[in-house]
Amino acid sequence: MSAQHDFYGVISPVLTPFGEAGSPDADRFLAHSKWLLADGCTGLAPFGTTGEANSLGVEERMRLLEALVSGGIDPKLLMPGTGLCALSDTVTVTRHAVEQGCGGVMTLPPFYYKAVSDDGLFAYYSELIERVGDDRLRIYLYHIPPVAQVGLSVDLVGRLIKAYPDTVVGLKDSSGDWSNTKVLLDAYPGFTVFPGSEIFLLDGMRNGAAGCITATGNVNARMIRNVYDNWQTDQADDLQAEITAVRMAIQARPMIPMLKAIVAHFNNDPGWLKLRAPFLQMDSAEAKAGIEELTQQFGFELKAA
Amino acid sequence: MSAQHDFYGVISPVLTPFGEAGSPDADRFLAHSKWLLADGCTGLAPFGTTGEANSLGVEERMRLLEALVSGGIDPKLLMPGTGLCALSDTVTVTRHAVEQGCGGVMTLPPFYYKAVSDDGLFAYYSELIERVGDDRLRIYLYHIPPVAQVGLSVDLVGRLIKAYPDTVVGLKDSSGDWSNTKVLLDAYPGFTVFPGSEIFLLDGMRNGAAGCITATGNVNARMIRNVYDNWQTDQADDLQAEITAVRMAIQARPMIPMLKAIVAHFNNDPGWLKLRAPFLQMDSAEAKAGIEELTQQFGFELKAA
């Protein structure tokens, strides 16, 4: 077994900027990724739900990943999303991520067909692992039933760990259900579990989580990292309360457009505002109200790295 | 505006066979497609939900479509599914279908992100049409909320027809909700509406539908076509009752594995049994029970063309 990077700490999915013609903007993507690592992120998860990954084509994902690696980001810090609906496409982007040297991949279950069986999902991941056929592959399962609708049961996770202990090494739990995260942490010690929101960071750390993978890492990594670094101190609960409050303020509005509006505002770069259909750019008055709320209530700003 | 084929009658999505190594089997796919047209289908919709389309990769879809066209099937009779999650992939396969000369395409809304706005979906289809930029393009919207979760509201359909009257020409309604189909038929005369099941065929014809696009066309096209051909006769209700009964018997079991088991059985070709993960092949005893029920209750058989 080759030595691989172990992910921990504060991992941010990466917002995907789009250029004038609607194509992904690799330059802004790289610059933002570098800034996130400078701002406190210990790893990056390009092509997550927040990154509008499922609005990106197979080729677009691969070209963007190459832009990060060739742009100087250590691929061991990257955990790109590679779970598409079709096994063949999933194999293509997963193999590509391994070949780029990525420390891991974050892989959704196939999500078009609903009410599929655990046996069918087991077969899917099993065939993925066998077809990629590379012992450098590290899979972090991506459990996000509010969006994907198709989730990963605690039992299925256990079966996959047992069958592929060196490959199925972790999970991002974006169920929003702390009790599910807790069950996973208790059931599979040594398995790397990340809550999908910093709201559960301190609870997670106290129960054996590895950190968190969170959308708001795009704009608030430094404060979240501070909780991670100080979770065993007396300040931990106060620090957690603060990042929870910021998170709640951000997610009170549509998350992805709001995050893009924040990045655009503090970088004075309206190029960041664009989303890809079916998402639309946020109304500018709504964006302004959201940003004012954050600055006035929390003194919020994005500091240059 | 170029003269295009107008779809009508009984259109079958096409089951996708998989070979030993798990890849789509283009030879069986072509042979089955030809048989369907000989058996009474007036058109084919490869890469629908029944065809496990969303378990097929972008490249796999394009190669399979080329196999049908180069294999001698009139592309004007083809309405391939082209709706993927990512606009860029949807543009790729839609453009390819137009270039292959297909009479139309059937296009799902983007289905990963949930609770998206009608404005966002309008922008998606609008951008698709503009990026493909070909006046041969004919889009049949694909409304299947039980699976895709993201549906197309009656209002959105009307906005698309109004904006692109020569391009957005029809819709397959797989909501399973006759009242939705009826509202569409009443609201947009001249727009081509296909119920997504033969259960609604006669009701559809009596209210201006163009026929039906139905999974069970894969095994029962001849009887369904008979209802279509005789819908204005005195026998219509009896014929409809019979195809409804057959449909109910088939859909009492998992639809796609059951259809594949039927095709495998009557062609004496176990190569048809395989599904792609996350679907699994049906248990052989269950398949046998389903086939016995069909043969004993309905004298059901697949006749060679």
Coordinates of C-alpha atoms in Angstrom, one line a residue:
Chain A
M1 CA 0.0 0.0 0.0
S2 CA 1.5 3.3 -1.0
A3 CA 1.7 6.1 1.5
Q4 CA -1.2 8.5 0.8
H5 CA -2.2 11.8 2.3
D6 CA -4.6 11.5 5.1
F7 CA -7.2 14.2 4.9
Y8 CA -8.2 16.1 8.1
G9 CA -9.1 19.6 9.3
V10 CA -11.0 22.1 7.2
I11 CA -11.7 21.1 3.7
S12 CA -13.5 23.4 1.3
P13 CA -15.4 22.4 -1.8
V14 CA -14.3 25.0 -4.4
L15 CA -16.7 27.4 -6.0
T16 CA -16.5 27.1 -9.8
P17 CA -16.3 30.5 -11.6
F18 CA -17.7 30.8 -15.1
G19 CA -16.4 33.1 -17.8
E20 CA -18.3 35.4 -20.2
A21 CA -19.1 32.6 -22.6
G22 CA -20.4 30.4 -19.8
S23 CA -17.3 28.1 -19.7
P24 CA -15.5 27.4 -16.4
D25 CA -12.8 29.9 -15.7
A26 CA -9.7 28.0 -14.8
D27 CA -7.7 31.1 -13.9
R28 CA -10.1 32.3 -11.2
F29 CA -10.6 28.7 -10.1
L30 CA -6.8 28.3 -9.5
A31 CA -6.5 31.6 -7.8
H32 CA -9.4 31.0 -5.4
S33 CA -8.0 27.5 -4.6
K34 CA -4.7 28.9 -3.7
W35 CA -6.3 31.6 -1.6
L36 CA -8.4 28.9 0.3
L37 CA -5.2 27.0 1.2
A38 CA -3.6 30.2 2.4
D39 CA -6.7 31.1 4.4
G40 CA -6.7 28.0 6.5
C41 CA -8.0 25.1 4.4
T42 CA -6.1 21.9 4.9
G43 CA -7.5 20.4 1.7
L44 CA -9.8 21.2 -1.2
A45 CA -12.7 19.3 -2.6
P46 CA -13.2 20.7 -6.1
F47 CA -16.4 19.5 -7.9
G48 CA -18.6 19.1 -4.9
T49 CA -22.3 20.2 -4.7
T50 CA -21.2 23.7 -3.9
G51 CA -18.9 23.8 -6.9
E52 CA -21.9 23.2 -9.2
A53 CA -20.0 20.0 -10.1
N54 CA -23.1 18.3 -11.5
S55 CA -23.5 21.2 -13.9
L56 CA -20.0 20.5 -15.2
G57 CA -19.3 18.1 -18.0
V58 CA -16.9 15.2 -17.8
E59 CA -14.3 17.0 -19.9
E60 CA -14.7 20.2 -18.0
R61 CA -14.0 18.5 -14.7
M62 CA -10.8 16.9 -16.0
R63 CA -9.5 20.2 -17.6
L64 CA -10.2 22.1 -14.4
L65 CA -8.4 19.6 -12.2
E66 CA -5.4 19.7 -14.5
A67 CA -5.4 23.4 -14.2
L68 CA -5.1 23.2 -10.4
V69 CA -2.3 20.6 -10.5
S70 CA -0.3 22.3 -13.3
G71 CA -0.9 25.6 -11.5
G72 CA 1.1 24.4 -8.5
I73 CA -1.4 23.0 -6.0
D74 CA -0.2 19.8 -4.3
P75 CA -2.5 17.1 -5.7
K76 CA -2.3 15.3 -2.4
L77 CA -4.4 18.1 -0.9
L78 CA -7.1 17.5 -3.5
M79 CA -10.2 15.4 -3.1
P80 CA -12.2 16.0 -6.3
G81 CA -15.8 14.9 -6.7
T82 CA -16.0 12.1 -9.1
G83 CA -19.4 10.6 -8.7
L84 CA -21.6 10.9 -11.8
C85 CA -24.7 9.1 -12.7
A86 CA -23.1 6.7 -15.1
L87 CA -20.5 4.2 -13.9
S88 CA -18.5 4.6 -17.1
D89 CA -18.2 8.4 -16.6
T90 CA -17.4 7.9 -12.9
V91 CA -14.6 5.5 -13.9
T92 CA -13.2 8.0 -16.3
V93 CA -13.0 11.0 -13.9
T94 CA -11.9 8.8 -11.0
R95 CA -9.0 7.3 -12.9
H96 CA -8.0 10.7 -14.1
A97 CA -8.0 12.0 -10.6
V98 CA -5.7 9.1 -9.5
E99 CA -3.4 9.7 -12.4
Q100 CA -3.2 13.4 -11.4
G101 CA -2.0 12.3 -8.0
C102 CA -5.0 13.3 -6.0
G103 CA -4.9 12.3 -2.3
G104 CA -8.5 11.0 -2.6
V105 CA -11.8 11.4 -4.4
M106 CA -15.2 12.1 -3.1
T107 CA -17.7 9.9 -4.8
L108 CA -21.5 10.3 -4.8
P109 CA -23.6 7.2 -5.4
P110 CA -25.4 7.1 -8.8
F111 CA -28.3 9.4 -8.2
Y112 CA -30.7 9.4 -11.2
Y113 CA -32.5 6.1 -10.4
K114 CA -34.3 6.2 -7.1
A115 CA -35.0 3.4 -4.5
V116 CA -32.1 1.4 -5.7
S117 CA -30.9 -1.4 -3.4
D118 CA -27.8 -1.5 -1.2
D119 CA -26.7 -4.5 -3.2
G120 CA -26.9 -2.4 -6.3
L121 CA -24.9 0.5 -4.8
F122 CA -22.4 -2.0 -3.5
A123 CA -22.0 -3.4 -7.0
Y124 CA -21.5 0.1 -8.3
Y125 CA -18.7 1.1 -6.0
S126 CA -17.2 -2.4 -6.3
E127 CA -17.1 -2.2 -10.1
L128 CA -15.7 1.3 -9.9
I129 CA -12.8 0.2 -7.7
E130 CA -12.1 -2.8 -9.8
R131 CA -12.3 -0.9 -13.1
V132 CA -10.0 1.9 -11.9
G133 CA -7.7 -0.9 -10.6
D134 CA -5.1 1.3 -9.0
D135 CA -4.0 0.9 -5.4
R136 CA -3.4 4.6 -5.1
L137 CA -7.2 5.1 -5.2
R138 CA -8.7 6.5 -1.9
I139 CA -12.5 6.9 -1.9
Y140 CA -14.4 9.2 0.4
L141 CA -18.1 8.3 0.1
Y142 CA -20.4 11.3 -0.3
H143 CA -23.6 11.0 1.6
I144 CA -26.0 13.9 0.7
P145 CA -29.5 12.6 0.6
P146 CA -31.2 16.0 0.7
V147 CA -29.8 16.6 -2.8
A148 CA -28.8 13.3 -4.3
Q149 CA -31.9 11.6 -2.8
V150 CA -29.9 8.4 -3.1
G151 CA -28.0 7.9 0.2
L152 CA -25.6 5.5 1.7
S153 CA -26.9 3.5 4.6
V154 CA -24.7 2.8 7.6
D155 CA -24.8 -0.9 6.8
L156 CA -23.7 -0.3 3.2
V157 CA -20.8 1.9 4.4
G158 CA -19.7 -1.0 6.7
R159 CA -19.9 -3.5 3.8
L160 CA -17.7 -1.3 1.6
I161 CA -15.1 -0.7 4.4
K162 CA -14.9 -4.4 5.0
A163 CA -14.5 -5.3 1.3
Y164 CA -12.1 -2.5 0.5
P165 CA -10.4 -1.4 3.7
D166 CA -7.5 0.3 1.9
T167 CA -9.6 2.1 -0.6
V168 CA -12.9 3.1 1.0
V169 CA -11.3 5.2 3.7
G170 CA -13.8 8.0 4.6
L171 CA -17.1 9.7 4.1
K172 CA -18.5 13.2 4.0
D173 CA -21.9 13.2 5.8
S174 CA -24.0 16.0 4.3
S175 CA -27.2 14.5 5.6
G176 CA -27.5 17.5 8.0
D177 CA -28.4 14.8 10.5
W178 CA -25.9 14.7 13.4
S179 CA -27.3 11.4 14.6
N180 CA -26.3 9.7 11.4
T181 CA -22.8 11.2 11.7
K182 CA -22.6 10.0 15.3
V183 CA -23.7 6.5 14.3
L184 CA -21.0 6.3 11.7
L185 CA -18.3 7.6 14.0
D186 CA -19.3 5.0 16.7
A187 CA -19.7 2.1 14.2
Y188 CA -16.4 2.4 12.3
P189 CA -13.5 3.7 14.4
G190 CA -10.5 4.5 12.2
F191 CA -12.8 5.4 9.3
T192 CA -12.4 9.1 8.4
V193 CA -15.7 10.9 8.8
F194 CA -16.3 14.6 7.9
P195 CA -19.5 16.3 8.8
G196 CA -20.7 18.3 5.8
S197 CA -21.1 21.5 7.8
E198 CA -19.0 23.4 10.3
I199 CA -22.1 23.5 12.5
F200 CA -21.1 19.9 13.6
L201 CA -17.4 20.6 13.8
L202 CA -16.9 20.7 17.5
D203 CA -19.4 17.8 18.2
G204 CA -17.6 15.9 15.4
M205 CA -14.1 16.5 16.9
R206 CA -15.3 15.4 20.3
N207 CA -16.6 12.2 18.8
G208 CA -13.7 11.3 16.6
A209 CA -14.4 13.1 13.3
A210 CA -11.5 14.3 11.2
G211 CA -12.7 17.8 10.7
C212 CA -15.3 19.1 8.3
I213 CA -15.9 19.6 4.6
T214 CA -18.0 22.7 4.3
A215 CA -19.3 25.0 1.6
T216 CA -18.7 28.0 3.7
G217 CA -15.1 27.2 3.8
N218 CA -15.0 29.2 0.6
V219 CA -15.5 32.4 2.6
N220 CA -14.8 31.6 6.2
A221 CA -12.0 29.0 6.3
R222 CA -9.9 31.0 8.8
M223 CA -12.6 31.1 11.6
I224 CA -13.5 27.5 11.0
R225 CA -9.9 26.4 11.1
N226 CA -9.6 28.2 14.4
V227 CA -12.2 26.0 15.9
Y228 CA -10.5 23.0 14.5
D229 CA -7.1 24.1 16.0
N230 CA -8.6 24.9 19.4
W231 CA -11.3 22.3 19.9
Q232 CA -9.6 21.0 23.0
T233 CA -9.4 24.4 24.6
D234 CA -11.8 26.3 26.9
Q235 CA -12.7 28.7 24.1
A236 CA -14.0 25.9 21.9
D237 CA -17.7 26.3 22.6
D238 CA -17.6 30.1 22.1
L239 CA -15.6 29.8 18.9
Q240 CA -18.1 27.1 17.6
A241 CA -21.0 29.3 18.5
E242 CA -19.6 32.1 16.4
I243 CA -18.9 30.0 13.2
T244 CA -22.4 28.5 13.6
A245 CA -23.9 32.0 13.7
V246 CA -22.0 33.0 10.5
R247 CA -23.1 29.8 8.8
M248 CA -26.7 30.3 9.7
A249 CA -26.6 33.9 8.3
I250 CA -25.1 32.6 5.0
Q251 CA -27.4 29.7 4.5
A252 CA -30.4 31.9 5.2
R253 CA -30.1 32.8 1.6
P254 CA -29.5 30.5 -1.4
M255 CA -26.1 29.1 -0.6
I256 CA -24.1 29.0 -3.9
P257 CA -25.2 32.4 -5.3
M258 CA -24.6 33.9 -1.9
L259 CA -21.1 32.5 -1.6
K260 CA -20.3 33.7 -5.1
A261 CA -21.6 37.2 -4.3
I262 CA -19.4 37.3 -1.2
V263 CA -16.3 36.3 -3.1
A264 CA -17.2 38.8 -5.8
H265 CA -17.8 41.6 -3.3
F266 CA -14.6 41.2 -1.3
N267 CA -12.4 40.6 -4.3
N268 CA -14.1 43.5 -6.1
D269 CA -14.5 41.1 -9.0
P270 CA -18.0 40.8 -10.5
G271 CA -16.7 38.0 -12.7
W272 CA -17.4 35.7 -9.7
L273 CA -21.2 36.4 -9.8
K274 CA -22.1 34.1 -12.7
L275 CA -23.6 30.6 -12.1
R276 CA -24.5 27.9 -14.6
A277 CA -28.1 27.0 -15.3
P278 CA -30.2 25.7 -13.7
F279 CA -28.8 28.1 -11.1
L280 CA -29.1 31.8 -11.6
Q281 CA -27.1 34.7 -10.3
M282 CA -28.5 36.2 -7.2
D283 CA -30.5 39.5 -7.4
S284 CA -28.0 42.2 -6.6
A285 CA -30.2 43.8 -3.9
E286 CA -30.5 40.5 -2.1
A287 CA -26.8 39.9 -2.4
K288 CA -26.1 43.3 -1.0
A289 CA -28.4 42.7 2.0
G290 CA -26.7 39.4 2.7
I291 CA -23.3 40.9 2.7
E292 CA -24.3 43.9 4.8
E293 CA -25.8 41.5 7.4
L294 CA -22.5 39.6 7.6
T295 CA -20.3 42.7 7.8
Q296 CA -22.5 44.4 10.4
Q297 CA -23.2 41.5 12.6
F298 CA -19.9 39.7 12.4
G299 CA -17.4 42.2 11.1
F300 CA -17.1 39.7 8.3
E301 CA -14.5 40.2 5.6
L302 CA -12.4 38.1 3.3
K303 CA -8.8 38.9 4.2
A304 CA -6.3 38.7 1.4
A305 CA -3.9 35.9 2.1
Chain B
M1 CA -37.5 25.7 -41.4
S2 CA -36.5 22.3 -42.6
A3 CA -39.1 19.5 -43.0
Q4 CA -38.8 17.2 -40.0
H5 CA -40.4 14.0 -39.0
D6 CA -43.4 14.4 -36.8
F7 CA -43.5 11.8 -34.1
Y8 CA -46.7 10.0 -33.4
G9 CA -48.1 6.5 -32.5
V10 CA -46.2 4.1 -30.3
I11 CA -42.7 5.0 -29.4
S12 CA -40.6 2.7 -27.4
P13 CA -37.6 3.6 -25.3
V14 CA -35.0 0.9 -26.1
L15 CA -33.6 -1.4 -23.5
T16 CA -29.8 -1.3 -23.4
P17 CA -28.1 -4.7 -23.5
F18 CA -24.7 -5.1 -21.8
G19 CA -22.0 -7.5 -22.8
E20 CA -19.8 -9.7 -20.7
A21 CA -17.3 -6.9 -19.8
G22 CA -20.2 -4.7 -18.8
S23 CA -20.0 -2.5 -21.9
P24 CA -23.1 -1.7 -24.0
D25 CA -23.7 -4.3 -26.6
A26 CA -24.3 -2.4 -29.9
D27 CA -25.2 -5.5 -31.9
R28 CA -28.0 -6.6 -29.6
F29 CA -29.1 -3.0 -29.3
L30 CA -29.4 -2.6 -33.1
A31 CA -31.2 -6.0 -33.5
H32 CA -33.7 -5.2 -30.8
S33 CA -34.3 -1.7 -32.3
K34 CA -35.1 -3.2 -35.7
W35 CA -37.4 -5.8 -34.2
L36 CA -39.3 -3.0 -32.3
L37 CA -39.9 -1.1 -35.5
A38 CA -41.0 -4.4 -37.2
D39 CA -43.3 -5.2 -34.2
G40 CA -45.3 -2.0 -34.5
C41 CA -43.3 0.9 -33.1
T42 CA -43.6 4.1 -35.1
G43 CA -40.4 5.5 -33.5
L44 CA -37.8 4.7 -31.0
A45 CA -36.5 6.6 -28.0
P46 CA -33.1 5.2 -27.2
F47 CA -31.5 6.4 -23.9
G48 CA -34.7 6.9 -21.9
T49 CA -35.1 5.9 -18.3
T50 CA -36.0 2.4 -19.3
G51 CA -32.8 2.2 -21.4
E52 CA -30.7 2.8 -18.3
A53 CA -29.6 5.9 -20.1
N54 CA -28.4 7.7 -17.0
S55 CA -26.1 4.7 -16.3
L56 CA -24.5 5.3 -19.7
G57 CA -21.6 7.7 -20.3
V58 CA -21.5 10.5 -22.7
E59 CA -19.3 8.6 -25.2
E60 CA -21.3 5.4 -24.8
R61 CA -24.5 7.1 -25.8
M62 CA -22.9 8.6 -28.9
R63 CA -21.4 5.3 -30.0
L64 CA -24.7 3.4 -29.6
L65 CA -26.6 6.0 -31.5
E66 CA -24.1 5.8 -34.3
A67 CA -24.5 2.0 -34.3
L68 CA -28.3 2.4 -34.9
V69 CA -27.9 4.9 -37.7
S70 CA -25.0 3.1 -39.5
G71 CA -26.9 -0.1 -38.9
G72 CA -29.7 1.1 -41.2
I73 CA -32.3 2.6 -38.9
D74 CA -33.8 5.8 -40.3
P75 CA -32.6 8.5 -37.9
K76 CA -35.8 10.4 -38.5
L77 CA -37.5 7.7 -36.4
L78 CA -35.1 8.2 -33.5
M79 CA -35.7 10.5 -30.5
P80 CA -32.7 9.8 -28.3
G81 CA -32.6 11.0 -24.7
T82 CA -30.1 13.8 -24.4
G83 CA -30.7 15.3 -21.0
L84 CA -27.8 15.0 -18.6
C85 CA -27.1 16.9 -15.5
A86 CA -24.5 19.2 -17.0
L87 CA -25.5 21.6 -19.7
S88 CA -22.1 21.1 -21.5
D89 CA -22.7 17.3 -21.7
T90 CA -26.3 17.9 -22.8
V91 CA -25.1 20.2 -25.5
T92 CA -22.6 17.6 -26.7
V93 CA -25.0 14.7 -27.0
T94 CA -27.8 16.9 -28.4
R95 CA -25.6 18.3 -31.1
H96 CA -24.4 14.8 -31.9
A97 CA -28.0 13.6 -32.3
V98 CA -28.9 16.4 -34.6
E99 CA -25.8 15.7 -36.7
Q100 CA -26.8 12.1 -36.9
G101 CA -30.1 13.3 -38.5
C102 CA -32.4 12.3 -35.6
G103 CA -36.0 13.4 -35.9
G104 CA -35.9 14.8 -32.4
V105 CA -34.4 14.5 -29.0
M106 CA -36.0 13.8 -25.6
T107 CA -34.5 16.1 -23.0
L108 CA -34.7 15.8 -19.2
P109 CA -34.3 18.9 -17.1
P110 CA -31.0 18.9 -15.1
F111 CA -31.8 16.7 -12.2
Y112 CA -29.1 16.8 -9.6
Y113 CA -29.9 20.1 -7.9
K114 CA -33.4 20.2 -6.4
A115 CA -35.9 23.0 -5.9
V116 CA -34.5 24.9 -8.8
S117 CA -36.6 27.8 -10.3
D118 CA -38.6 27.8 -13.5
D119 CA -36.4 30.7 -14.5
G120 CA -33.3 28.6 -14.0
L121 CA -34.8 25.7 -16.0
F122 CA -35.9 28.1 -18.8
A123 CA -32.3 29.4 -18.9
Y124 CA -31.0 25.9 -19.2
Y125 CA -33.1 24.9 -22.2
S126 CA -32.6 28.3 -23.7
E127 CA -28.9 28.0 -23.5
L128 CA -29.0 24.5 -24.8
I129 CA -31.0 25.6 -27.9
E130 CA -28.7 28.5 -28.5
R131 CA -25.5 26.6 -28.1
V132 CA -26.6 23.8 -30.4
G133 CA -27.6 26.5 -32.8
D134 CA -29.2 24.2 -35.4
D135 CA -32.6 24.8 -36.9
R136 CA -33.0 21.0 -37.4
L137 CA -33.2 20.6 -33.6
R138 CA -36.6 19.3 -32.3
I139 CA -36.9 19.0 -28.5
Y140 CA -39.4 16.8 -26.7
L141 CA -39.3 17.8 -23.1
Y142 CA -39.1 14.9 -20.7
H143 CA -41.3 15.3 -17.6
I144 CA -40.7 12.4 -15.1
P145 CA -40.8 13.8 -11.6
P146 CA -41.1 10.4 -9.9
V147 CA -37.5 9.7 -10.9
A148 CA -35.9 13.0 -11.9
Q149 CA -37.5 14.8 -9.0
V150 CA -37.1 18.0 -11.0
G151 CA -40.1 18.4 -13.2
L152 CA -41.4 20.9 -15.8
S153 CA -44.4 23.0 -14.7
V154 CA -47.2 23.6 -17.1
D155 CA -46.3 27.3 -17.1
L156 CA -42.6 26.6 -17.9
V157 CA -43.7 24.4 -20.8
G158 CA -45.8 27.3 -22.2
R159 CA -42.9 29.7 -21.8
L160 CA -40.6 27.4 -23.8
I161 CA -43.1 26.8 -26.5
K162 CA -43.7 30.5 -26.9
A163 CA -40.0 31.3 -27.0
Y164 CA -39.0 28.4 -29.3
P165 CA -42.1 27.4 -31.2
D166 CA -40.1 25.6 -34.0
T167 CA -37.8 23.8 -31.5
V168 CA -39.7 22.9 -28.4
V169 CA -42.3 20.8 -30.1
G170 CA -43.5 18.1 -27.7
L171 CA -43.3 16.5 -24.3
K172 CA -43.3 13.0 -22.8
D173 CA -45.4 13.1 -19.6
S174 CA -44.2 10.3 -17.3
S175 CA -45.7 11.9 -14.2
G176 CA -48.2 9.1 -14.0
D177 CA -50.7 11.8 -13.4
W178 CA -53.3 11.9 -16.1
S179 CA -54.6 15.3 -14.9
N180 CA -51.3 16.8 -15.7
T181 CA -51.3 15.3 -19.2
K182 CA -54.9 16.6 -19.7
V183 CA -53.9 20.1 -18.6
L184 CA -51.0 20.2 -21.1
L185 CA -53.2 18.9 -23.9
D186 CA -55.9 21.5 -23.2
A187 CA -53.4 24.4 -22.7
Y188 CA -51.2 23.9 -25.8
P189 CA -53.1 22.6 -28.8
G190 CA -50.7 21.7 -31.6
F191 CA -48.0 20.8 -29.1
T192 CA -47.2 17.1 -29.3
V193 CA -47.9 15.4 -26.0
F194 CA -47.2 11.7 -25.3
P195 CA -48.3 10.1 -22.1
G196 CA -45.5 8.0 -20.7
S197 CA -47.5 4.9 -20.3
E198 CA -50.0 3.0 -22.5
I199 CA -52.4 3.1 -19.6
F200 CA -53.3 6.6 -20.8
L201 CA -53.2 5.9 -24.5
L202 CA -56.9 5.9 -25.2
D203 CA -57.7 8.8 -22.9
G204 CA -54.8 10.6 -24.5
M205 CA -56.0 10.0 -28.1
R206 CA -59.5 11.2 -27.2
N207 CA -58.0 14.4 -25.9
G208 CA -55.5 15.1 -28.6
A209 CA -52.4 13.2 -27.6
A210 CA -50.0 12.0 -30.4
G211 CA -49.8 8.4 -29.0
C212 CA -47.6 7.2 -26.2
I213 CA -43.9 6.6 -25.4
T214 CA -43.8 3.6 -23.2
A215 CA -41.3 1.2 -21.6
T216 CA -43.4 -1.8 -22.2
G217 CA -43.3 -1.1 -25.9
N218 CA -40.1 -3.1 -25.6
V219 CA -42.2 -6.3 -25.3
N220 CA -45.8 -5.4 -26.2
A221 CA -45.6 -2.9 -29.1
R222 CA -48.0 -4.8 -31.4
M223 CA -50.9 -4.8 -28.9
I224 CA -50.3 -1.2 -28.0
R225 CA -50.1 -0.2 -31.6
N226 CA -53.5 -2.0 -32.2
V227 CA -55.1 0.4 -29.7
Y228 CA -53.5 3.3 -31.4
D229 CA -54.7 2.2 -34.8
N230 CA -58.3 1.4 -33.6
W231 CA -58.9 4.2 -31.0
Q232 CA -61.9 5.5 -32.9
T233 CA -63.6 2.1 -33.2
D234 CA -66.1 0.3 -31.0
Q235 CA -63.4 -2.1 -29.8
A236 CA -61.2 0.7 -28.4
D237 CA -62.2 0.4 -24.8
D238 CA -61.8 -3.4 -24.7
L239 CA -58.4 -3.2 -26.4
Q240 CA -57.3 -0.6 -24.0
A241 CA -58.4 -2.7 -21.0
E242 CA -56.2 -5.5 -22.3
I243 CA -53.0 -3.5 -22.7
T244 CA -53.6 -1.9 -19.3
A245 CA -53.9 -5.4 -17.7
V246 CA -50.6 -6.5 -19.4
R247 CA -48.9 -3.3 -18.3
M248 CA -50.1 -3.8 -14.7
A249 CA -48.8 -7.3 -14.7
I250 CA -45.4 -6.2 -15.9
Q251 CA -45.0 -3.2 -13.6
A252 CA -46.0 -5.3 -10.6
R253 CA -42.3 -6.3 -10.7
P254 CA -39.2 -4.1 -11.1
M255 CA -39.7 -2.8 -14.6
I256 CA -36.3 -2.8 -16.3
P257 CA -35.1 -6.2 -15.0
M258 CA -38.5 -7.7 -15.8
L259 CA -38.5 -6.3 -19.4
K260 CA -34.9 -7.7 -19.9
A261 CA -36.0 -11.1 -18.6
I262 CA -38.9 -11.2 -21.0
V263 CA -36.7 -10.3 -24.0
A264 CA -34.1 -12.8 -22.8
H265 CA -36.7 -15.5 -22.4
F266 CA -38.5 -15.2 -25.7
N267 CA -35.3 -14.7 -27.7
N268 CA -33.7 -17.6 -25.8
D269 CA -30.8 -15.2 -25.2
P270 CA -29.5 -14.9 -21.6
G271 CA -27.2 -12.2 -22.8
W272 CA -30.1 -9.8 -22.4
L273 CA -30.4 -10.4 -18.6
K274 CA -27.5 -8.1 -17.6
L275 CA -28.1 -4.7 -16.1
R276 CA -25.6 -2.0 -15.1
A277 CA -25.1 -1.0 -11.5
P278 CA -26.9 0.4 -9.5
F279 CA -29.5 -2.0 -11.1
L280 CA -29.1 -5.7 -10.6
Q281 CA -30.3 -8.6 -12.7
M282 CA -33.6 -10.0 -11.5
D283 CA -33.6 -13.2 -9.4
S284 CA -34.3 -16.0 -11.9
A285 CA -37.2 -17.5 -9.9
E286 CA -38.9 -14.1 -9.8
A287 CA -38.3 -13.6 -13.5
K288 CA -39.7 -17.0 -14.3
A289 CA -42.8 -16.3 -12.1
G290 CA -43.4 -13.0 -14.0
I291 CA -43.1 -14.6 -17.4
E292 CA -45.4 -17.5 -16.4
E293 CA -48.0 -15.0 -15.2
L294 CA -47.9 -13.2 -18.5
T295 CA -48.0 -16.3 -20.7
Q296 CA -50.8 -17.9 -18.6
Q297 CA -53.0 -14.9 -18.1
F298 CA -52.5 -13.2 -21.5
G299 CA -51.1 -15.8 -23.8
F300 CA -48.2 -13.4 -24.0
E301 CA -45.3 -14.0 -26.3
L302 CA -42.8 -12.0 -28.3
K303 CA -43.4 -12.9 -32.0
A304 CA -40.4 -12.8 -34.3
A305 CA -40.9 -10.1 -36.7

